[in-house]
mmCIF file of C-alpha atoms in Angstrom:
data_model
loop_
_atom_site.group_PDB
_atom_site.id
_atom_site.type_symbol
_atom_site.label_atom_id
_atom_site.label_comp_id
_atom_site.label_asym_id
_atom_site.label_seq_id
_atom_site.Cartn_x
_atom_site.Cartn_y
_atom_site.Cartn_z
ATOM 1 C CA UNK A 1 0.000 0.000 0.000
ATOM 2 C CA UNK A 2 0.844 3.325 -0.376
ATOM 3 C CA UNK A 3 0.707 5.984 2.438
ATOM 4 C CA UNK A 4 -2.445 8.363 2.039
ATOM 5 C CA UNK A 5 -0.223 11.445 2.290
ATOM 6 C CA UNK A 6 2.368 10.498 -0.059
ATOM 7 C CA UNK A 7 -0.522 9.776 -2.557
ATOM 8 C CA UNK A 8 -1.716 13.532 -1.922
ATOM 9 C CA UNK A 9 2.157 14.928 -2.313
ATOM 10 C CA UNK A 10 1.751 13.612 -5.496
ATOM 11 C CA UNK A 11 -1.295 14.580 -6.500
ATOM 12 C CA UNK A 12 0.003 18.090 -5.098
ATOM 13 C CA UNK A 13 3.618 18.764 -6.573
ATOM 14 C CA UNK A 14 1.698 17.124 -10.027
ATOM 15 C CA UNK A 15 -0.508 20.086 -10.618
ATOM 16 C CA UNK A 16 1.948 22.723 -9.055
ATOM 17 C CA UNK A 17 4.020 21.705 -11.923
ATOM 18 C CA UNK A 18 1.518 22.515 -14.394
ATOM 19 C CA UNK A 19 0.247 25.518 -13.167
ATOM 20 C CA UNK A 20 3.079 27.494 -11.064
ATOM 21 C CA UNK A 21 5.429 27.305 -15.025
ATOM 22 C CA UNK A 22 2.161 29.287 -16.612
ATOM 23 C CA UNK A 23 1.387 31.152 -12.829
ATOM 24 C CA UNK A 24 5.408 32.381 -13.647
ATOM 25 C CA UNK A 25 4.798 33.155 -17.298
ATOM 26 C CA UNK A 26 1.950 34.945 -16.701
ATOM 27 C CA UNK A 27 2.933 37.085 -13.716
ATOM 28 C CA UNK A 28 6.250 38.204 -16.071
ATOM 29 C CA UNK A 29 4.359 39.088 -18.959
ATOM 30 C CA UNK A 30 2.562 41.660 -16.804
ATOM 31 C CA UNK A 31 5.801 42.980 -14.768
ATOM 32 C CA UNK A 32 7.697 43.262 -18.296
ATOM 33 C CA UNK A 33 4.799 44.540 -20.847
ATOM 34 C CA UNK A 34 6.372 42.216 -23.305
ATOM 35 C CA UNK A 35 5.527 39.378 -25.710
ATOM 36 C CA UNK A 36 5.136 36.176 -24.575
ATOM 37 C CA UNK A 37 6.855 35.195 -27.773
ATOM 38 C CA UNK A 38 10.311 34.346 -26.387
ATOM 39 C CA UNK A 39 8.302 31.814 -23.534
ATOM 40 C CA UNK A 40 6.568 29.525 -26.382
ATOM 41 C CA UNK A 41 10.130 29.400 -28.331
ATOM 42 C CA UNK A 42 11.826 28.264 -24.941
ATOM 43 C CA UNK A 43 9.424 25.703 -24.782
ATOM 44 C CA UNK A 44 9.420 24.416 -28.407
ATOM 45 C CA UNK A 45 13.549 24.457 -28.297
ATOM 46 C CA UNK A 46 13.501 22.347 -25.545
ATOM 47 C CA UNK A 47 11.434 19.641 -27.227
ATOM 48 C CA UNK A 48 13.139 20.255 -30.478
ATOM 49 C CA UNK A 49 17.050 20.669 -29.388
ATOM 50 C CA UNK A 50 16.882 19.214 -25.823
ATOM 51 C CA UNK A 51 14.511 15.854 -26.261
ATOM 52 C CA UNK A 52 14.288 15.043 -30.322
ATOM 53 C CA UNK A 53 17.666 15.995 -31.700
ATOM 54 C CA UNK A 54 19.383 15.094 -28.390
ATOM 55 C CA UNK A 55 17.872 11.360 -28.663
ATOM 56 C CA UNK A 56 20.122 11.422 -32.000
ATOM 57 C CA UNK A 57 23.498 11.124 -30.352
ATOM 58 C CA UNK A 58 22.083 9.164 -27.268
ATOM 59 C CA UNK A 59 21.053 6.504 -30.146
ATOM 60 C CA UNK A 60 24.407 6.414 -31.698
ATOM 61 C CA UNK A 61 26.442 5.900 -28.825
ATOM 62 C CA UNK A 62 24.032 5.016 -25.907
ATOM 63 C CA UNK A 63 21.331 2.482 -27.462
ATOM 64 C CA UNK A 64 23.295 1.006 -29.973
ATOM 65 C CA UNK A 65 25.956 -2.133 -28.730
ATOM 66 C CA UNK A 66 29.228 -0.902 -29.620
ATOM 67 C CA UNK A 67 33.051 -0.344 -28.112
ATOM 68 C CA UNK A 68 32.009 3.584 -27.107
ATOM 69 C CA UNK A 69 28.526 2.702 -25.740
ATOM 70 C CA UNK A 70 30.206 -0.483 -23.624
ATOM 71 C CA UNK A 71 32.934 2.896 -22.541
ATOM 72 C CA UNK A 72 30.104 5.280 -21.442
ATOM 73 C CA UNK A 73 27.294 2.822 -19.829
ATOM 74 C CA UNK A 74 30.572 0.956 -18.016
ATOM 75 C CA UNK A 75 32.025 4.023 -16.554
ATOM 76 C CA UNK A 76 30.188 6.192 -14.344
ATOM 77 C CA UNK A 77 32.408 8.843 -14.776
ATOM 78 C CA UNK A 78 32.433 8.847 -18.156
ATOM 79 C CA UNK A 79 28.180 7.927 -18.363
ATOM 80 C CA UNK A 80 28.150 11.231 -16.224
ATOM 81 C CA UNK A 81 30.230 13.428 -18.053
ATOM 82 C CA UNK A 82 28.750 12.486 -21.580
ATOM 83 C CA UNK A 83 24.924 13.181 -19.877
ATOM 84 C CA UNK A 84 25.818 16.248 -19.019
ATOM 85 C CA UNK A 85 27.536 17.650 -21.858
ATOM 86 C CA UNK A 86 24.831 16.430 -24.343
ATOM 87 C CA UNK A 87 22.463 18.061 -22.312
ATOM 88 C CA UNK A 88 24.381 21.299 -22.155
ATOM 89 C CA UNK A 89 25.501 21.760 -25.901
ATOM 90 C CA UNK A 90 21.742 21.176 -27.681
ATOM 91 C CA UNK A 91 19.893 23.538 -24.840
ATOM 92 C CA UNK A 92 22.200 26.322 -24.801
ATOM 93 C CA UNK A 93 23.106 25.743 -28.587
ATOM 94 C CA UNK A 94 19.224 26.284 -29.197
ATOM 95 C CA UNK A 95 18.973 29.143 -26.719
ATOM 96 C CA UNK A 96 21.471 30.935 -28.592
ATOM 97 C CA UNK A 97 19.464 30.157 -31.898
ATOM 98 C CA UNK A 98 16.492 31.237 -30.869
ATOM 99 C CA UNK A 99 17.943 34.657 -29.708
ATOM 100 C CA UNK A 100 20.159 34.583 -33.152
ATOM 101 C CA UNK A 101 17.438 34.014 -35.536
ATOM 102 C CA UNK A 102 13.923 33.468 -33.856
ATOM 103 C CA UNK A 103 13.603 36.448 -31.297
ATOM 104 C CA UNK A 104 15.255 39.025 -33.388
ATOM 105 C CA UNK A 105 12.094 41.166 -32.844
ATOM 106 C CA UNK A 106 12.182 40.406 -28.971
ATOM 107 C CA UNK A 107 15.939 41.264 -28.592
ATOM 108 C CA UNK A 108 15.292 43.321 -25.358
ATOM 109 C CA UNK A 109 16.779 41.683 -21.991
ATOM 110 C CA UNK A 110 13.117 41.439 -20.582
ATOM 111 C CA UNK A 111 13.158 38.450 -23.257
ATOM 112 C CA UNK A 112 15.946 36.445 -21.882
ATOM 113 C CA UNK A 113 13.633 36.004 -18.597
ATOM 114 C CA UNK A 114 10.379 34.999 -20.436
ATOM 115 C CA UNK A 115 12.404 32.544 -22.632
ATOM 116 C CA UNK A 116 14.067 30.497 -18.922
ATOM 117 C CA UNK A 117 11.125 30.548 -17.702
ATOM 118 C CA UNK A 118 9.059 28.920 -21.091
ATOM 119 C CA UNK A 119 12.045 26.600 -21.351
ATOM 120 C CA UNK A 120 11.839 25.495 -17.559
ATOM 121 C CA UNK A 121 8.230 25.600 -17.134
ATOM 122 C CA UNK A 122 7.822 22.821 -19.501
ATOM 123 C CA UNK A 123 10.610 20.885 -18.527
ATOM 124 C CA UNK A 124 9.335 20.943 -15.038
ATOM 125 C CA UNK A 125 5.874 19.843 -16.418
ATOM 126 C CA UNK A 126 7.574 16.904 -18.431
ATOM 127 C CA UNK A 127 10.205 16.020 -15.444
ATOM 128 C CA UNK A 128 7.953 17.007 -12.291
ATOM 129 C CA UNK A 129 4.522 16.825 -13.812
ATOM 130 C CA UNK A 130 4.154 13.849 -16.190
ATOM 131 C CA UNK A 131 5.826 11.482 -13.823
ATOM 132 C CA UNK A 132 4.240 12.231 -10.549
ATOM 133 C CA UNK A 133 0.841 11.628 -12.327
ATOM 134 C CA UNK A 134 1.944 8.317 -13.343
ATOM 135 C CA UNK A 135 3.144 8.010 -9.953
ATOM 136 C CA UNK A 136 -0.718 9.139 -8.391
ATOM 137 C CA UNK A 137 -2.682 6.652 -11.177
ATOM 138 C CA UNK A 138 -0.190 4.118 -10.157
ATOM 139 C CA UNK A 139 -0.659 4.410 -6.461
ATOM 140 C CA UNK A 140 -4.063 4.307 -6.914
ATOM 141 C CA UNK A 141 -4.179 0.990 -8.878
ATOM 142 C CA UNK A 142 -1.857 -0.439 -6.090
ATOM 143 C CA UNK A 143 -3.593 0.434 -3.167
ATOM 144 C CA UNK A 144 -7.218 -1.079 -5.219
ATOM 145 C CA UNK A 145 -4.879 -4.096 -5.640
ATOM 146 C CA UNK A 146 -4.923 -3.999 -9.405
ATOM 147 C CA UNK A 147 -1.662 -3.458 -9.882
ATOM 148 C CA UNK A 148 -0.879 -7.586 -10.369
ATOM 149 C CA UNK A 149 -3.550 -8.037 -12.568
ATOM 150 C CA UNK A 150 -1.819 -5.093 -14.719
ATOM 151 C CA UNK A 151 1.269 -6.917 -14.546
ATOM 152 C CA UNK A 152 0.101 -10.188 -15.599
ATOM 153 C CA UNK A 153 -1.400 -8.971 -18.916
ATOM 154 C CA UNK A 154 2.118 -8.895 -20.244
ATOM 155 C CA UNK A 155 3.470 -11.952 -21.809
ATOM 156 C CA UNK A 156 7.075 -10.416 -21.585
ATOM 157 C CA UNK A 157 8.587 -11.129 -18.705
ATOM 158 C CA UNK A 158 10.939 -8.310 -19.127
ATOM 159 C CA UNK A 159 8.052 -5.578 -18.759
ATOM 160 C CA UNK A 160 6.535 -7.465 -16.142
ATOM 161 C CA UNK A 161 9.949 -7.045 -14.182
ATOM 162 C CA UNK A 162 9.906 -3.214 -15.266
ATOM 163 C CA UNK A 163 6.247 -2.662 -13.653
ATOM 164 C CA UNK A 164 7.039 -4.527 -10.285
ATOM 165 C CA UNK A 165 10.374 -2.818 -10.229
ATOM 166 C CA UNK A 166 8.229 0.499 -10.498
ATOM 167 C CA UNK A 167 5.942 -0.946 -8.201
ATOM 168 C CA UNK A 168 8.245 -1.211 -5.559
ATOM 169 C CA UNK A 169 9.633 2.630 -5.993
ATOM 170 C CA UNK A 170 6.270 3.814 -5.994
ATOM 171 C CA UNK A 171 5.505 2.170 -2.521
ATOM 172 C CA UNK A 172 8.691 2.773 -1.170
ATOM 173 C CA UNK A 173 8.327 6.872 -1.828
ATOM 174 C CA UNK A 174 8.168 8.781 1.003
ATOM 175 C CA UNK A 175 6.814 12.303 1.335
ATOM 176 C CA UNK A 176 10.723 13.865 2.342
ATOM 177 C CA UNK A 177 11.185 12.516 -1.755
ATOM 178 C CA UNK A 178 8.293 14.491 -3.117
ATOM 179 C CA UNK A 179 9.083 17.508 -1.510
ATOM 180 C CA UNK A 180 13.256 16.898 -2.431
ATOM 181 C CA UNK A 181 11.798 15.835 -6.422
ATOM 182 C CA UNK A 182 9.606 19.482 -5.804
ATOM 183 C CA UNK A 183 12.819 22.087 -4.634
ATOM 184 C CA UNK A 184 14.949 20.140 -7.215
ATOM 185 C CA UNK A 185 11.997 21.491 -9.957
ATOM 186 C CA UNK A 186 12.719 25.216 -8.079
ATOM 187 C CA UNK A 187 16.409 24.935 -8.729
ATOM 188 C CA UNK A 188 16.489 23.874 -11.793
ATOM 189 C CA UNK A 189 14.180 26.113 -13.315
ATOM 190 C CA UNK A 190 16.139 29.059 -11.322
ATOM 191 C CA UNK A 191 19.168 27.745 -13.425
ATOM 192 C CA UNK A 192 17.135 27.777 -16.685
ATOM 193 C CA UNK A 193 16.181 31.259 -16.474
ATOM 194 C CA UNK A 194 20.015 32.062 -15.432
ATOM 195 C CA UNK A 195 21.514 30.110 -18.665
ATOM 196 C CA UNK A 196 19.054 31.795 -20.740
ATOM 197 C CA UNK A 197 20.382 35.209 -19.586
ATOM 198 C CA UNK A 198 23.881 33.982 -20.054
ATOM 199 C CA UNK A 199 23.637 33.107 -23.608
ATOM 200 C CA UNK A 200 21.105 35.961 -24.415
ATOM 201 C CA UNK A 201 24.341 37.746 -23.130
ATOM 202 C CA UNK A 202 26.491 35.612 -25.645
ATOM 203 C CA UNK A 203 24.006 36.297 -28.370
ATOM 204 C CA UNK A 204 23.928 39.776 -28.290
ATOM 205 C CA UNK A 205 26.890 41.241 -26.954
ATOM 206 C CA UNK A 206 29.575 42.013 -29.405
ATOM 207 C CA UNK A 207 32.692 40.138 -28.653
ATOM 208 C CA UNK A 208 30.638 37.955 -25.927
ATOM 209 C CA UNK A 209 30.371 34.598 -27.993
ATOM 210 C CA UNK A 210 32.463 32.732 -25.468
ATOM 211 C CA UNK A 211 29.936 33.188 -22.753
ATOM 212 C CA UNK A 212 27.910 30.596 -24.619
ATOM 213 C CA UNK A 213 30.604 27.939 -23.915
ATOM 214 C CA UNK A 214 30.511 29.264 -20.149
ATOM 215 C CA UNK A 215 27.184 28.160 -20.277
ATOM 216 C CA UNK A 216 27.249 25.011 -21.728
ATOM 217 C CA UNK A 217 30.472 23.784 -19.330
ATOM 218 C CA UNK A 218 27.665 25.528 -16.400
ATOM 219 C CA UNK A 219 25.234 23.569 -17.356
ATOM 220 C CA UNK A 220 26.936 20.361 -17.809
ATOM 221 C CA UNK A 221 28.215 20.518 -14.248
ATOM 222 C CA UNK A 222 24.808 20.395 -12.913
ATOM 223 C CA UNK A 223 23.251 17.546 -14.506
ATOM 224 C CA UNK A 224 27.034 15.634 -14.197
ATOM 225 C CA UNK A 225 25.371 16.112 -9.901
ATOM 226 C CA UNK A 226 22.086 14.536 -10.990
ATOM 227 C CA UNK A 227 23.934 11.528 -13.514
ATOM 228 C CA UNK A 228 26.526 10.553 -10.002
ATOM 229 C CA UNK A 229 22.426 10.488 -7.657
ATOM 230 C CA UNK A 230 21.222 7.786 -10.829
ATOM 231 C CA UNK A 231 24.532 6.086 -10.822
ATOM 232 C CA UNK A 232 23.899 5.723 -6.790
ATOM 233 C CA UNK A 233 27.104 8.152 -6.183
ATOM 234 C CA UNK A 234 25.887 10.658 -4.405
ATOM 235 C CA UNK A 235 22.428 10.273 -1.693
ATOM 236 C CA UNK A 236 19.084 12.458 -2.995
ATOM 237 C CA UNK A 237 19.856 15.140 -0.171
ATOM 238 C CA UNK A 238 23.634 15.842 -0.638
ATOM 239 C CA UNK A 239 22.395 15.996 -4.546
ATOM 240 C CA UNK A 240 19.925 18.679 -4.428
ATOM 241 C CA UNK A 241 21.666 20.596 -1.877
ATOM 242 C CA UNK A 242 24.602 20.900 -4.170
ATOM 243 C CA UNK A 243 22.406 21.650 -6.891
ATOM 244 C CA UNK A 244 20.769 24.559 -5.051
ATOM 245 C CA UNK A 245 23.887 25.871 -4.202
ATOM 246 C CA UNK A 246 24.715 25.542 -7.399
ATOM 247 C CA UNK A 247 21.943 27.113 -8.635
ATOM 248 C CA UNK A 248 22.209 30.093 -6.284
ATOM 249 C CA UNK A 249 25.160 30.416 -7.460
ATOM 250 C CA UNK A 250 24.583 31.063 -11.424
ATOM 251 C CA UNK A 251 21.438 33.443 -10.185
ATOM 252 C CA UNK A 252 24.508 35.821 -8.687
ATOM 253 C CA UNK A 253 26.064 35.386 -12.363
ATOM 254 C CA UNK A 254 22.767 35.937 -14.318
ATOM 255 C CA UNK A 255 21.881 39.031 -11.942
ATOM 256 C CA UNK A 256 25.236 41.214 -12.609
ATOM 257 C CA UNK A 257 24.456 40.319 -16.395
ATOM 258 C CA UNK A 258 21.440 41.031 -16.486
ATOM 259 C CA UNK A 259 21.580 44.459 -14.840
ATOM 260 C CA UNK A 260 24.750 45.071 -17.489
ATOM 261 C CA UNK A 261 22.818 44.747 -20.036
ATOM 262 C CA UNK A 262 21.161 48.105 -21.802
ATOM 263 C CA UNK A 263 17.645 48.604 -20.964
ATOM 264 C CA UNK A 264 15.088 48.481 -23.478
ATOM 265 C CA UNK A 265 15.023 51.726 -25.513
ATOM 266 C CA UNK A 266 11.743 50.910 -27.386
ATOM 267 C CA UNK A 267 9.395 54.092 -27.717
ATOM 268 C CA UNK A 268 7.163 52.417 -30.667
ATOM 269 C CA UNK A 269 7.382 49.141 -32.423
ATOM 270 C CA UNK A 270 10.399 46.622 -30.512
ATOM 271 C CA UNK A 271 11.281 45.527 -34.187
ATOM 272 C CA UNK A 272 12.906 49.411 -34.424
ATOM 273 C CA UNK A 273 15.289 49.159 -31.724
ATOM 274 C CA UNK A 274 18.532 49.565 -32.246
ATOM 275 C CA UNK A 275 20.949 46.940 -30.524
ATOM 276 C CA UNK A 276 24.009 48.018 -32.316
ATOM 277 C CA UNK A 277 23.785 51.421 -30.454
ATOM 278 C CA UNK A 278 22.511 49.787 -27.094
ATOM 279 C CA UNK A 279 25.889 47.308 -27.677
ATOM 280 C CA UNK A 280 27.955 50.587 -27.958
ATOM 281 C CA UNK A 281 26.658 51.778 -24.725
ATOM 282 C CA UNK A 282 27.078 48.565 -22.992
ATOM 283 C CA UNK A 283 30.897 49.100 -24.357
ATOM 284 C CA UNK A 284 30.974 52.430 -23.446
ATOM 285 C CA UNK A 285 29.758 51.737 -19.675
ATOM 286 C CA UNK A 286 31.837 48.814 -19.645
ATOM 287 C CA UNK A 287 35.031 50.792 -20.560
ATOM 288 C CA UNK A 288 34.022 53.944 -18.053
ATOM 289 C CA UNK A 289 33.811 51.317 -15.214
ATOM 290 C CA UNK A 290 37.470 49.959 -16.247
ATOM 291 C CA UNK A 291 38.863 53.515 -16.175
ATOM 292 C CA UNK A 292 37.684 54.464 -12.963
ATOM 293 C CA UNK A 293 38.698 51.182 -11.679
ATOM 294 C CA UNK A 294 42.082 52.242 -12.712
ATOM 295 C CA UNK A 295 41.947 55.890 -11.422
ATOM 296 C CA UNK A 296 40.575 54.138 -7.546
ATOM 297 C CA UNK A 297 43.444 51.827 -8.064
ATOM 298 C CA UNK A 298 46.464 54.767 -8.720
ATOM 299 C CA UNK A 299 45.146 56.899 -6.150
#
């Protein structure tokens, strides 16, 4: 059986993951004025670079029995490293896309917000959402006693091993895992919105292309902490500790950027605005602040 209150932590954390990503959206759209525009692209890029062209490489060298997938799958540090530079090179790669090419009419800063938090949002509903509804219908079959009955209408015995495997996680969740699974969903959506202003940076900054490999070697270090808690390296606590720290750390980053950045100079349409002469002033500031640096420094 499964414990009443975990079954309601999952019902719980299952629609907070739905709505609080829209609830976000929403509330940003307001505070900003601006298009949601940049929110739906950070949601399709992370099906279309983060899920469908990411499964392309995990085919080749994960799926497929050869020497390299033997070298990944057998070494945990290697398994680790490869998860989380995949994951790191399609998002950001398509982040910086988008702001390259699809949201050249929403090339304000406001954008680089909306776009983390479209990009998150749905990853949280996919992650979060998705699987602690299977979790809730599953519970609820188990504690009817169904859940046998389900299992023996597979002939495989592979997939019958699969559901009693997931059978056994299911009852074996306690509420302290929901509400870890939950603040892990807070942290890494904090660090979506945070990448997003880092290669918004990279995107539109002259002579700032490099910070797009800062974030991809960013966000490879965070999911290299949540490869070492599925390789059974590191415990679920120590893990999303590390990753909120981690997390709270980029936010710093993202924050000084963000406030570098010029403010939006729009007065009529936001396809008129001129980021070549916002980029000069960003120079401009950026070379004031280095002289008087100097000057504090001398004196």
């Amino acid at each position: 059986m499964v414990p009443e209150q975990v079954v309601k932590a999952m019902m719980e954390l299952s629609a907070l993951s739905f709505v609080l990503p829209v609830v976000f959206v929403i509330l940003w759209r307001i505070k900003s004025k601006k298009s949601v525009m940049p929110s739906l692209t950070g949601a399709l890029v992370l099906v279309t670079f983060g899920i469908i062209l990411k499964s392309v490489p995990d085919l080749l060298f994960l799926s497929i029995n050869s020497p390299v997938s033997r070298l990944i799958k057998g070494n945990m540090w290697v398994y680790a490293l490869y998860a989380g530079l995949m994951a790191g090179i399609f998002e950001e790669t398509g982040r910086f896309v988008s702001f390259k090419l699809f949201l050249k009419k929403h090339d304000y800063r406001e954008s680089a917000i909306a776009y983390g938090l479209g990009h998150g949002g749905l990853e949280c509903m996919i992650v979060l959402g998705l699987s602690m509804l299977q979790n809730f219908t599953y519970a609820q079959v188990i504690n009817a006693g169904k859940m046998e009955e389900v299992i023996n209408t597979f002939t495989d015995e592979s997939a019958k091993e699969v559901f009693r495997s997931l059978q056994e996680e299911i009852i074996n969740l306690s509420v302290q895992e929901c509400a870890w699974a939950g603040i892990e969903r807070i942290s890494a959506l904090v660090i979506q919105v945070s990448l997003s202003v880092v290669v918004y940076y990279a995107a539109n900054i002259e002579k700032k292309k490099y910070f797009l490999a800062i974030a991809i070697v960013l966000h490879t270090l965070v999911d290299i902490f949540a490869a070492f808690y599925q390789q059974g390296i590191l415990p679920l606590a120590a893990t999303e500790i590390m990753i909120m720290a981690f997390a709270a750390a980029i936010a710093v980053f993202a924050y000084k950027i963000y406030h570098k950045l010029p403010e939006s100079e729009i007065s009529g349409a936001e396809s008129q605005k001129n980021w070549k002469y916002a980029s000069m002033k960003y120079q401009e500031k950026e070379t004031a602040e280095k002289e008087e640096n100097n000057e504090s420094k001398t004196s």
